[in-house]
Amino acid sequence: MDIGKVQLAPIVTEMEKSYLDYAMSVIVARALPDVRDGLKPVHRRILYAMHQMGLNHTSSFTKSAKVVGEVLGKYHPHGDMAVYDALVRMAQTFSLRYPNR
């Protein structure tokens, strides 16, 4: 590929190629769980934020809004609904494929 040179291409062809490349990068980077731990990036960010906040099974009750605010403020600036949804689904044993028993 010649960097710095303009190449003429039909708009339809270029848009199809660009959209497909972007869609595949999103699927691979965000939508599919990682094979190492089964977590998506948003789940990993939530767990890391909770760890940094000192939240574990022995700590006192903490509102979910505090956790979501911490995640949004430091690690996941994409919108609160994605974080809330991921946090709730992690707490529901029936919504994950292999729940804790």
mmCIF file of C-alpha atoms in Angstrom:
data_model
loop_
_atom_site.group_PDB
_atom_site.id
_atom_site.type_symbol
_atom_site.label_atom_id
_atom_site.label_comp_id
_atom_site.label_asym_id
_atom_site.label_seq_id
_atom_site.Cartn_x
_atom_site.Cartn_y
_atom_site.Cartn_z
ATOM 1 C CA MET A 1 0.000 0.000 0.000
ATOM 2 C CA ASP A 2 1.271 3.439 -0.913
ATOM 3 C CA ILE A 3 0.962 5.677 2.114
ATOM 4 C CA GLY A 4 0.193 9.277 1.279
ATOM 5 C CA LYS A 5 -1.226 8.561 -2.165
ATOM 6 C CA VAL A 6 -4.898 9.034 -2.941
ATOM 7 C CA GLN A 7 -6.613 6.042 -4.479
ATOM 8 C CA LEU A 8 -9.904 6.390 -6.293
ATOM 9 C CA ALA A 9 -12.577 3.876 -5.288
ATOM 10 C CA PRO A 10 -16.327 3.642 -5.762
ATOM 11 C CA ILE A 11 -18.127 4.926 -2.658
ATOM 12 C CA VAL A 12 -20.308 1.812 -2.297
ATOM 13 C CA THR A 13 -17.325 -0.536 -2.389
ATOM 14 C CA GLU A 14 -15.334 1.564 0.064
ATOM 15 C CA MET A 15 -18.255 1.889 2.504
ATOM 16 C CA GLU A 16 -18.929 -1.866 2.428
ATOM 17 C CA LYS A 17 -15.280 -2.654 3.100
ATOM 18 C CA SER A 18 -14.912 -0.024 5.821
ATOM 19 C CA TYR A 19 -18.128 -1.034 7.590
ATOM 20 C CA LEU A 20 -17.214 -4.716 7.522
ATOM 21 C CA ASP A 21 -13.723 -3.989 8.886
ATOM 22 C CA TYR A 22 -15.186 -1.848 11.694
ATOM 23 C CA ALA A 23 -17.909 -4.373 12.547
ATOM 24 C CA MET A 24 -15.400 -7.201 12.785
ATOM 25 C CA SER A 25 -13.093 -5.163 15.016
ATOM 26 C CA VAL A 26 -15.992 -4.361 17.371
ATOM 27 C CA ILE A 27 -17.093 -7.989 17.524
ATOM 28 C CA VAL A 28 -13.602 -9.262 18.236
ATOM 29 C CA ALA A 29 -12.636 -6.515 20.696
ATOM 30 C CA ARG A 30 -15.868 -5.963 22.651
ATOM 31 C CA ALA A 31 -18.744 -8.300 21.910
ATOM 32 C CA LEU A 32 -17.103 -11.716 22.261
ATOM 33 C CA PRO A 33 -15.978 -12.915 25.687
ATOM 34 C CA ASP A 34 -12.258 -13.527 26.072
ATOM 35 C CA VAL A 35 -11.326 -17.194 25.913
ATOM 36 C CA ARG A 36 -8.962 -16.846 28.905
ATOM 37 C CA ASP A 37 -11.580 -15.905 31.495
ATOM 38 C CA GLY A 38 -14.946 -15.729 29.711
ATOM 39 C CA LEU A 39 -15.359 -12.020 30.440
ATOM 40 C CA LYS A 40 -16.123 -9.154 28.116
ATOM 41 C CA PRO A 41 -14.164 -5.921 28.591
ATOM 42 C CA VAL A 42 -17.069 -4.257 30.439
ATOM 43 C CA HIS A 43 -17.239 -7.160 32.924
ATOM 44 C CA ARG A 44 -13.504 -6.998 33.491
ATOM 45 C CA ARG A 45 -13.697 -3.242 34.103
ATOM 46 C CA ILE A 46 -16.525 -3.677 36.618
ATOM 47 C CA LEU A 47 -14.658 -6.349 38.562
ATOM 48 C CA TYR A 48 -11.452 -4.315 38.547
ATOM 49 C CA ALA A 49 -13.255 -1.188 39.763
ATOM 50 C CA MET A 50 -14.926 -3.165 42.549
ATOM 51 C CA HIS A 51 -11.548 -4.594 43.538
ATOM 52 C CA GLN A 52 -10.012 -1.107 43.591
ATOM 53 C CA MET A 53 -12.923 0.100 45.750
ATOM 54 C CA GLY A 54 -12.241 -2.704 48.214
ATOM 55 C CA LEU A 55 -15.544 -4.462 47.586
ATOM 56 C CA ASN A 56 -15.623 -8.186 48.222
ATOM 57 C CA HIS A 57 -17.857 -10.755 49.861
ATOM 58 C CA THR A 58 -17.029 -9.490 53.374
ATOM 59 C CA SER A 59 -17.459 -5.750 52.742
ATOM 60 C CA SER A 60 -20.587 -3.822 53.615
ATOM 61 C CA PHE A 61 -23.431 -3.054 51.220
ATOM 62 C CA THR A 62 -22.637 -0.577 48.430
ATOM 63 C CA LYS A 63 -25.143 0.918 46.017
ATOM 64 C CA SER A 64 -24.751 -0.114 42.408
ATOM 65 C CA ALA A 65 -24.754 3.539 41.330
ATOM 66 C CA LYS A 66 -21.469 4.032 43.173
ATOM 67 C CA VAL A 67 -19.885 1.113 41.324
ATOM 68 C CA VAL A 68 -21.285 2.280 37.984
ATOM 69 C CA GLY A 69 -20.020 5.813 38.612
ATOM 70 C CA GLU A 70 -16.565 4.492 39.419
ATOM 71 C CA VAL A 71 -16.493 2.382 36.249
ATOM 72 C CA LEU A 72 -17.780 5.213 34.055
ATOM 73 C CA GLY A 73 -15.426 7.757 35.570
ATOM 74 C CA LYS A 74 -12.254 5.735 35.259
ATOM 75 C CA TYR A 75 -12.546 2.813 32.887
ATOM 76 C CA HIS A 76 -15.605 2.714 30.604
ATOM 77 C CA PRO A 77 -16.755 6.110 29.256
ATOM 78 C CA HIS A 78 -19.401 4.690 26.902
ATOM 79 C CA GLY A 79 -22.653 5.165 28.782
ATOM 80 C CA ASP A 80 -24.201 3.991 31.998
ATOM 81 C CA MET A 81 -26.747 1.554 30.550
ATOM 82 C CA ALA A 82 -24.074 -0.838 29.281
ATOM 83 C CA VAL A 83 -22.421 -0.875 32.696
ATOM 84 C CA TYR A 84 -25.703 -1.236 34.626
ATOM 85 C CA ASP A 85 -26.821 -4.071 32.354
ATOM 86 C CA ALA A 86 -23.521 -5.921 32.678
ATOM 87 C CA LEU A 87 -23.475 -5.447 36.464
ATOM 88 C CA VAL A 88 -27.019 -6.772 36.886
ATOM 89 C CA ARG A 89 -26.432 -9.733 34.586
ATOM 90 C CA MET A 90 -23.311 -10.680 36.552
ATOM 91 C CA ALA A 91 -25.405 -10.779 39.742
ATOM 92 C CA GLN A 92 -28.120 -12.986 38.217
ATOM 93 C CA THR A 93 -27.045 -16.605 38.313
ATOM 94 C CA PHE A 94 -29.615 -17.602 35.693
ATOM 95 C CA SER A 95 -28.376 -15.163 33.031
ATOM 96 C CA LEU A 96 -24.877 -16.557 32.605
ATOM 97 C CA ARG A 97 -24.048 -19.846 30.955
ATOM 98 C CA TYR A 98 -22.180 -21.370 33.891
ATOM 99 C CA PRO A 99 -23.485 -19.740 37.083
ATOM 100 C CA ASN A 100 -21.841 -20.076 40.472
ATOM 101 C CA ARG A 101 -23.575 -22.753 42.483
#
